[in-house]
PDB file of C-alpha atoms in Angstrom:
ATOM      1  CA  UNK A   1     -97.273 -17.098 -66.829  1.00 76.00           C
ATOM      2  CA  UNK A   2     -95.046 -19.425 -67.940  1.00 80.00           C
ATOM      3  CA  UNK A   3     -92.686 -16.238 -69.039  1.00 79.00           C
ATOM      4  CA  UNK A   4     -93.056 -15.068 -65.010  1.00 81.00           C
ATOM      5  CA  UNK A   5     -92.299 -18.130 -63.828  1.00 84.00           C
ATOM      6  CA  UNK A   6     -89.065 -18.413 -65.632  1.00 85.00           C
ATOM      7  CA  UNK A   7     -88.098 -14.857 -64.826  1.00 84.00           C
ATOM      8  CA  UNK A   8     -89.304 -15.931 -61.499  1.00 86.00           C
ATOM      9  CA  UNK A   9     -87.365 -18.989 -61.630  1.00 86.00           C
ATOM     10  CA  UNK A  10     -84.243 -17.126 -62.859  1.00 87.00           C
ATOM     11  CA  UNK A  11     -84.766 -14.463 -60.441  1.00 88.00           C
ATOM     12  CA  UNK A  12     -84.706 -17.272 -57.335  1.00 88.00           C
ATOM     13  CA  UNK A  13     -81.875 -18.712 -59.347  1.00 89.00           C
ATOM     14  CA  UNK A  14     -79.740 -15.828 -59.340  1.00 90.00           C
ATOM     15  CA  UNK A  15     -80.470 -15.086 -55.663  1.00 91.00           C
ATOM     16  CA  UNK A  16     -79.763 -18.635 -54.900  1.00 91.00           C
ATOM     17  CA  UNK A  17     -76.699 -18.478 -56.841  1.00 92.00           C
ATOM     18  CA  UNK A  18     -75.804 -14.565 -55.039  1.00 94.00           C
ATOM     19  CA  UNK A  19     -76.668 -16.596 -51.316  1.00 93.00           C
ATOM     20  CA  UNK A  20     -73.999 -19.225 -52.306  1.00 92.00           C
ATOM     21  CA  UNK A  21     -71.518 -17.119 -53.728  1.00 93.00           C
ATOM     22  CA  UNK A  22     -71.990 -14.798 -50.266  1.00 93.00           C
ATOM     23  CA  UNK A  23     -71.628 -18.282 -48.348  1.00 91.00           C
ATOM     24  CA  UNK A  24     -68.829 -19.216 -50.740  1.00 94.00           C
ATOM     25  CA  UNK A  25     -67.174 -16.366 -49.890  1.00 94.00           C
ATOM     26  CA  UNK A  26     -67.982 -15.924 -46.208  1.00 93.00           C
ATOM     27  CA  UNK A  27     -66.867 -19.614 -45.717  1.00 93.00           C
ATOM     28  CA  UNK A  28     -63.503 -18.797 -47.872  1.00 93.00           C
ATOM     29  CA  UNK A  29     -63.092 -16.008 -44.825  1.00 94.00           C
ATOM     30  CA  UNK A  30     -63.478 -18.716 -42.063  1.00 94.00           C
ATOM     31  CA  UNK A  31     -61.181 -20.956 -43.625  1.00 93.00           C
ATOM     32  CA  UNK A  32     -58.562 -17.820 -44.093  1.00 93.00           C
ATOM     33  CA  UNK A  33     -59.539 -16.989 -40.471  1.00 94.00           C
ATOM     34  CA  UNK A  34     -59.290 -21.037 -39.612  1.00 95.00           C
ATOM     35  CA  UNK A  35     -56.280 -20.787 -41.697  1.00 95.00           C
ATOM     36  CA  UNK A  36     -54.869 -17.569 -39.964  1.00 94.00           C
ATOM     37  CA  UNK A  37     -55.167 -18.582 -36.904  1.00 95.00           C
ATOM     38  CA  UNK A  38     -53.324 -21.850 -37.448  1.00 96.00           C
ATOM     39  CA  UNK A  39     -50.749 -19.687 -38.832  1.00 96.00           C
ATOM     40  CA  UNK A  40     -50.850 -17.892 -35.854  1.00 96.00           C
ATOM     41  CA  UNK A  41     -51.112 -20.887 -33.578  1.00 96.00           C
ATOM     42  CA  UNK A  42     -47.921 -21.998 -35.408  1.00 97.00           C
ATOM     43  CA  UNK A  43     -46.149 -18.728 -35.033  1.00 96.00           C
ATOM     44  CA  UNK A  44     -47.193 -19.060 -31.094  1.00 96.00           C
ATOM     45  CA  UNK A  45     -45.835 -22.269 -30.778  1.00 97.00           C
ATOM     46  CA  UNK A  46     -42.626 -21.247 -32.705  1.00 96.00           C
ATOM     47  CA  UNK A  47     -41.830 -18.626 -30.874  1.00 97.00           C
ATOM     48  CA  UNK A  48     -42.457 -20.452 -27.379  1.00 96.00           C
ATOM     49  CA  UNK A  49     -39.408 -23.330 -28.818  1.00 96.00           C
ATOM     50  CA  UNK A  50     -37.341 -20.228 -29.651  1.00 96.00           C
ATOM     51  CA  UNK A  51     -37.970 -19.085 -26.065  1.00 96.00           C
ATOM     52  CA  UNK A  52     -37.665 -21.996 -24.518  1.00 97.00           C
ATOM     53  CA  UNK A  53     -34.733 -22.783 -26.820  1.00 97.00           C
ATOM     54  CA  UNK A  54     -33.127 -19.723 -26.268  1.00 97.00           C
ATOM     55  CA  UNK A  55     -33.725 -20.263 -22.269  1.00 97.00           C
ATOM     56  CA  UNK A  56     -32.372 -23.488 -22.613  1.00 96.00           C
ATOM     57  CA  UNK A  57     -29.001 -21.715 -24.069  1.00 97.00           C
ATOM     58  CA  UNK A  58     -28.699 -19.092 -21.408  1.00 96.00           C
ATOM     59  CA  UNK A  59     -29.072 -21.986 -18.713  1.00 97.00           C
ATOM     60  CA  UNK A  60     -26.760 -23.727 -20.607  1.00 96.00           C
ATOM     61  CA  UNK A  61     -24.343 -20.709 -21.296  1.00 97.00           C
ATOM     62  CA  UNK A  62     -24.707 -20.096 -17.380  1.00 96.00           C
ATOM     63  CA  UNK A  63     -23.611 -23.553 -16.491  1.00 97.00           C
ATOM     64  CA  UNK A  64     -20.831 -23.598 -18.186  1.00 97.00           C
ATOM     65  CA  UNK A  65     -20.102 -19.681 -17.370  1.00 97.00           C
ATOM     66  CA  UNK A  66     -20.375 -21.382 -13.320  1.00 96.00           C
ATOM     67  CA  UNK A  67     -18.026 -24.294 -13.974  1.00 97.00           C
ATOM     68  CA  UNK A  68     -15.220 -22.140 -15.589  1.00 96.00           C
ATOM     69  CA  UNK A  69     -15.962 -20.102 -12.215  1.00 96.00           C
ATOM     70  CA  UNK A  70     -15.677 -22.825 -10.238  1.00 96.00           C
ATOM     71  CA  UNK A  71     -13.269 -24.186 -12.326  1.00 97.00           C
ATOM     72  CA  UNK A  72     -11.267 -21.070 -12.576  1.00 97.00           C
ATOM     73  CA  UNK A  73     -11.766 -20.543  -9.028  1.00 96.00           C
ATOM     74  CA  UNK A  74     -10.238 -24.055  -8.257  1.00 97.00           C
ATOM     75  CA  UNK A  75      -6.851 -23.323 -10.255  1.00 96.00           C
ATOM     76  CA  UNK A  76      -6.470 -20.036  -7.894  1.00 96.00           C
ATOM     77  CA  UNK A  77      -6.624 -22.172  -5.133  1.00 96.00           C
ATOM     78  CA  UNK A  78      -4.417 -24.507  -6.345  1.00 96.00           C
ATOM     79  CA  UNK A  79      -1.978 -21.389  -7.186  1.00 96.00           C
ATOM     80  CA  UNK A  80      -2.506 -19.878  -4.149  1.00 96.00           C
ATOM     81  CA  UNK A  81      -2.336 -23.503  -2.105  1.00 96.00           C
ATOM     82  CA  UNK A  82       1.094 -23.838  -4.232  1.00 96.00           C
ATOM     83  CA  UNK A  83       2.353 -20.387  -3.283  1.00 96.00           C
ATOM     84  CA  UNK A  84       1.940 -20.506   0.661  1.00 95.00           C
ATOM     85  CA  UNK A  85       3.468 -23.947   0.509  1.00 96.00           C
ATOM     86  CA  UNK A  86       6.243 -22.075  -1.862  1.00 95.00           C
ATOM     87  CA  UNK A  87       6.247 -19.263   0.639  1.00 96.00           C
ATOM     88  CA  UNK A  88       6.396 -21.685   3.719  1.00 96.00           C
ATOM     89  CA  UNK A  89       9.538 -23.601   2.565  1.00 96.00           C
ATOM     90  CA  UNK A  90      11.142 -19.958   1.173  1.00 96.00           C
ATOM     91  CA  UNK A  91      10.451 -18.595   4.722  1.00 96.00           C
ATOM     92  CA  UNK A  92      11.838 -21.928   6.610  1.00 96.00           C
ATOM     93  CA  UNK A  93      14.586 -21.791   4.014  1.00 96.00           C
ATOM     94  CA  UNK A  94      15.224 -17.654   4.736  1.00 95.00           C
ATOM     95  CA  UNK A  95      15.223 -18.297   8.371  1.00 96.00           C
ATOM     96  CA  UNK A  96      17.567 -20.932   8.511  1.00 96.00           C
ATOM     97  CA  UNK A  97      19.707 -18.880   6.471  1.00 96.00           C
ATOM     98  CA  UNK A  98      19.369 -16.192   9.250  1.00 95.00           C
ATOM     99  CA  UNK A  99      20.247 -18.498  12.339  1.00 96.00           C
ATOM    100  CA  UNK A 100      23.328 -19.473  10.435  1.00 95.00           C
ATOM    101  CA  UNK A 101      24.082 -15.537  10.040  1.00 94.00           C
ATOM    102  CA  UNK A 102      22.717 -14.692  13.616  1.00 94.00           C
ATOM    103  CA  UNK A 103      25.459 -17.690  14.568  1.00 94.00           C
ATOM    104  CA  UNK A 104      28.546 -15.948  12.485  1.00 94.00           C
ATOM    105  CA  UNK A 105      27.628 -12.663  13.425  1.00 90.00           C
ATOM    106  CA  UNK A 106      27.332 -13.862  17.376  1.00 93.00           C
ATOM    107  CA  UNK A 107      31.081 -15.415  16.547  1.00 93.00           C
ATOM    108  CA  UNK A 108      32.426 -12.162  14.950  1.00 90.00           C
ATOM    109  CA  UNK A 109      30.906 -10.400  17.720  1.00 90.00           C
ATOM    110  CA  UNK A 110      32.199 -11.838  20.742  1.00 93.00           C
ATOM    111  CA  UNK A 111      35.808 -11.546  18.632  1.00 93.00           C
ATOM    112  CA  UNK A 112      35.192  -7.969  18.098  1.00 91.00           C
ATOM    113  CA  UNK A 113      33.600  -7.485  21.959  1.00 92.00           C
ATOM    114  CA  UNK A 114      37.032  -8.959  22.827  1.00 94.00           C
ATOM    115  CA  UNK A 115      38.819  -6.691  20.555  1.00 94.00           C
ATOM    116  CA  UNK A 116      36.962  -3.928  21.261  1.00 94.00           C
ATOM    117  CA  UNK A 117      37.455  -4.497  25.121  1.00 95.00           C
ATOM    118  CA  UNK A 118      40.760  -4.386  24.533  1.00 96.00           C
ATOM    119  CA  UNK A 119      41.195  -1.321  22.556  1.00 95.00           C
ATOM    120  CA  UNK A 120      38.798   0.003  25.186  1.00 95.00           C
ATOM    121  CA  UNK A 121      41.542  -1.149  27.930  1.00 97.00           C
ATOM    122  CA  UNK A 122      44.102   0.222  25.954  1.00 97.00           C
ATOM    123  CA  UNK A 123      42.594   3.482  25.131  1.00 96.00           C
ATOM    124  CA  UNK A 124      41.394   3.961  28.481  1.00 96.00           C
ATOM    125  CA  UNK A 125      45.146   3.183  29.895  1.00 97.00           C
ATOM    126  CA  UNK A 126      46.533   5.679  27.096  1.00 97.00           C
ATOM    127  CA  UNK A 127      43.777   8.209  28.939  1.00 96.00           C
ATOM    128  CA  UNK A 128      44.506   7.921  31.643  1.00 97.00           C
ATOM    129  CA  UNK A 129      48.546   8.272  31.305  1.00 96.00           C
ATOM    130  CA  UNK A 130      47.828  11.484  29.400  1.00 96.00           C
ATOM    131  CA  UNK A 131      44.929  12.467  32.021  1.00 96.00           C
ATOM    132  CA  UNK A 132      48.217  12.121  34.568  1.00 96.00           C
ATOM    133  CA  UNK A 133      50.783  14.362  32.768  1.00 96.00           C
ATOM    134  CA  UNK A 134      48.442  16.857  32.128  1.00 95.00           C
ATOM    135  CA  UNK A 135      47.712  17.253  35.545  1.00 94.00           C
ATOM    136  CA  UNK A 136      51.203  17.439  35.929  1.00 95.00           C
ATOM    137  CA  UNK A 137      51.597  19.821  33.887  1.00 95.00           C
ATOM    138  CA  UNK A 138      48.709  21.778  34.779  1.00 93.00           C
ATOM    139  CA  UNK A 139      50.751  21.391  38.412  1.00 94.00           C
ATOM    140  CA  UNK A 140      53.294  22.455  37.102  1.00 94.00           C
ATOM    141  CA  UNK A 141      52.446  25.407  34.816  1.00 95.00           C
ATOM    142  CA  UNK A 142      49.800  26.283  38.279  1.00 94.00           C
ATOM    143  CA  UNK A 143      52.902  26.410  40.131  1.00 94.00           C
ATOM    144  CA  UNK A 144      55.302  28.612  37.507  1.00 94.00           C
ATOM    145  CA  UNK A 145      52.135  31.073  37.693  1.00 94.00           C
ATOM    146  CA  UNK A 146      52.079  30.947  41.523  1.00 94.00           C
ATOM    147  CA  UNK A 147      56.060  31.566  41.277  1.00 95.00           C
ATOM    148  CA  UNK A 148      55.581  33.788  39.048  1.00 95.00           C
ATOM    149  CA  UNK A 149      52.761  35.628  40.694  1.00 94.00           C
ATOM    150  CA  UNK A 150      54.909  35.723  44.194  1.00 95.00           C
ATOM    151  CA  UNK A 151      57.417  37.106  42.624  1.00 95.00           C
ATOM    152  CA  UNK A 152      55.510  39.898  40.536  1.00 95.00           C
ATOM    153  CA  UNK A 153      53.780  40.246  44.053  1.00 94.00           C
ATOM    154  CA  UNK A 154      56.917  40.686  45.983  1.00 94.00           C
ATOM    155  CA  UNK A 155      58.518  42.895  43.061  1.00 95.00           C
ATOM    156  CA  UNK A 156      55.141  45.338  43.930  1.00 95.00           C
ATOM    157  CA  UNK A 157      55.712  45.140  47.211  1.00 95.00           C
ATOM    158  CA  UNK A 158      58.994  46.264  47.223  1.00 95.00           C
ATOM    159  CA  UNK A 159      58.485  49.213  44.719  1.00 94.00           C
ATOM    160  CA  UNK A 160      55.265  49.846  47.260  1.00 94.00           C
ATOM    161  CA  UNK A 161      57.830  49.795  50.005  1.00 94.00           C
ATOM    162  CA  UNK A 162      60.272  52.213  48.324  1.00 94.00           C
ATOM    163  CA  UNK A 163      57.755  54.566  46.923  1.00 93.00           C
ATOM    164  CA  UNK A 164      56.728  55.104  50.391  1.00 93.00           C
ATOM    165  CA  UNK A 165      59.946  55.625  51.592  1.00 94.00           C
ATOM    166  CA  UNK A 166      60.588  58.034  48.668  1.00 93.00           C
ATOM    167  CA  UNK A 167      56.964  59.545  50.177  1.00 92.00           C
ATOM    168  CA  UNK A 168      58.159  60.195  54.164  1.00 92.00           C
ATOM    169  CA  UNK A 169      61.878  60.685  52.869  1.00 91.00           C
ATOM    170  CA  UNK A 170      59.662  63.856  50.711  1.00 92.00           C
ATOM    171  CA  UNK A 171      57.739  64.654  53.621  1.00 91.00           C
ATOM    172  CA  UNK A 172      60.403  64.673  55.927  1.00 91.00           C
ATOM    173  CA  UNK A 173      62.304  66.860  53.728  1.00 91.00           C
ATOM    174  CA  UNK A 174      58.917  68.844  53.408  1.00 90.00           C
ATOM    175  CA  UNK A 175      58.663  68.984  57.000  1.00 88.00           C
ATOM    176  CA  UNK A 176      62.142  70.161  57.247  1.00 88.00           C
ATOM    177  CA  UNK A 177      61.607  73.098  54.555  1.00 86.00           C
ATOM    178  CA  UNK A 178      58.279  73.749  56.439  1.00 82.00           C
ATOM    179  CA  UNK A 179      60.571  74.588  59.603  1.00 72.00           C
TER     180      UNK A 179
END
């Protein structure tokens, strides 16, 4: 009896000491489970400060990426503030320069109006003296050809005249034979 109880004891022993090595070992997986999901908790959190972190940058890196805009966008202003006002005094600068020339060339104009109205005069003069003599001499040459044409006329006439008397001198004589 005494023999059963030990093997009896043992046996309750050795299942007492198989329950706590199962709980042993189940509670070693809750802790790795506690443990892992700490681990993972950590990770979690970790990756949320990168993220936030890495927000935090690209707000930043925007920022600054809007003030060099702003900034960059100011300067071109400036330049192109700087390059009317440039541009302004050029063009004030240009057309002062051209009323000065518009004044000369008014000057040398009216001088070469006057000159030119009297080469005009003179040319028109010299025109019209040569308009004159060559009517003159179109009157002149008109007239030769009329002379000439009178007498070339007349010359006609007169051989007209004597070949017809040289006709009724032949028909008289004709008219002589005839009889």
């Amino acid at each position: 009896e005494m023999r059963e109880n030990k093997k009896e004891s043992e046996k309750t022993e050795r299942l007492k000491r198989v329950q706590e090595e199962r709980w042993k070992r189940e509670i070693q997986k809750i802790d790795l489970i506690k443990i892992e999901e700490k681990n993972m908790r950590k990770e979690a959190l970790r990756k949320m400060e990168e993220e936030n972190l890495k927000r935090q940058k690209e707000k930043e890196n925007e920022e600054a990426k809007r003030k060099m805009r702003e900034e960059a966008q100011k300067q071109k202003e400036e330049k192109r503030r700087e390059k009317m006002e440039r541009a302004a005094l050029l063009n004030m600068e240009i057309k002062k320069m051209q009323e000065e020339k518009i004044e000369k060339m008014k000057i040398k104009t009216m001088k070469q109006q006057e000159l030119l109205r009297k080469q005009q005069e003179f040319q028109r003069k010299k025109a019209e003296q040569k308009r004159i003599e060559e009517e003159e001499l179109r009157c002149r040459v008109t007239e030769k050809i009329r002379e000439e044409d009178a007498k070339k006329k007349e010359e006609y006439m007169i051989r007209r005249m004597e070949e017809m008397k040289k006709y009724e001198r032949l028909a008289i004589e004709n008219e002589r034979k005839k009889e």
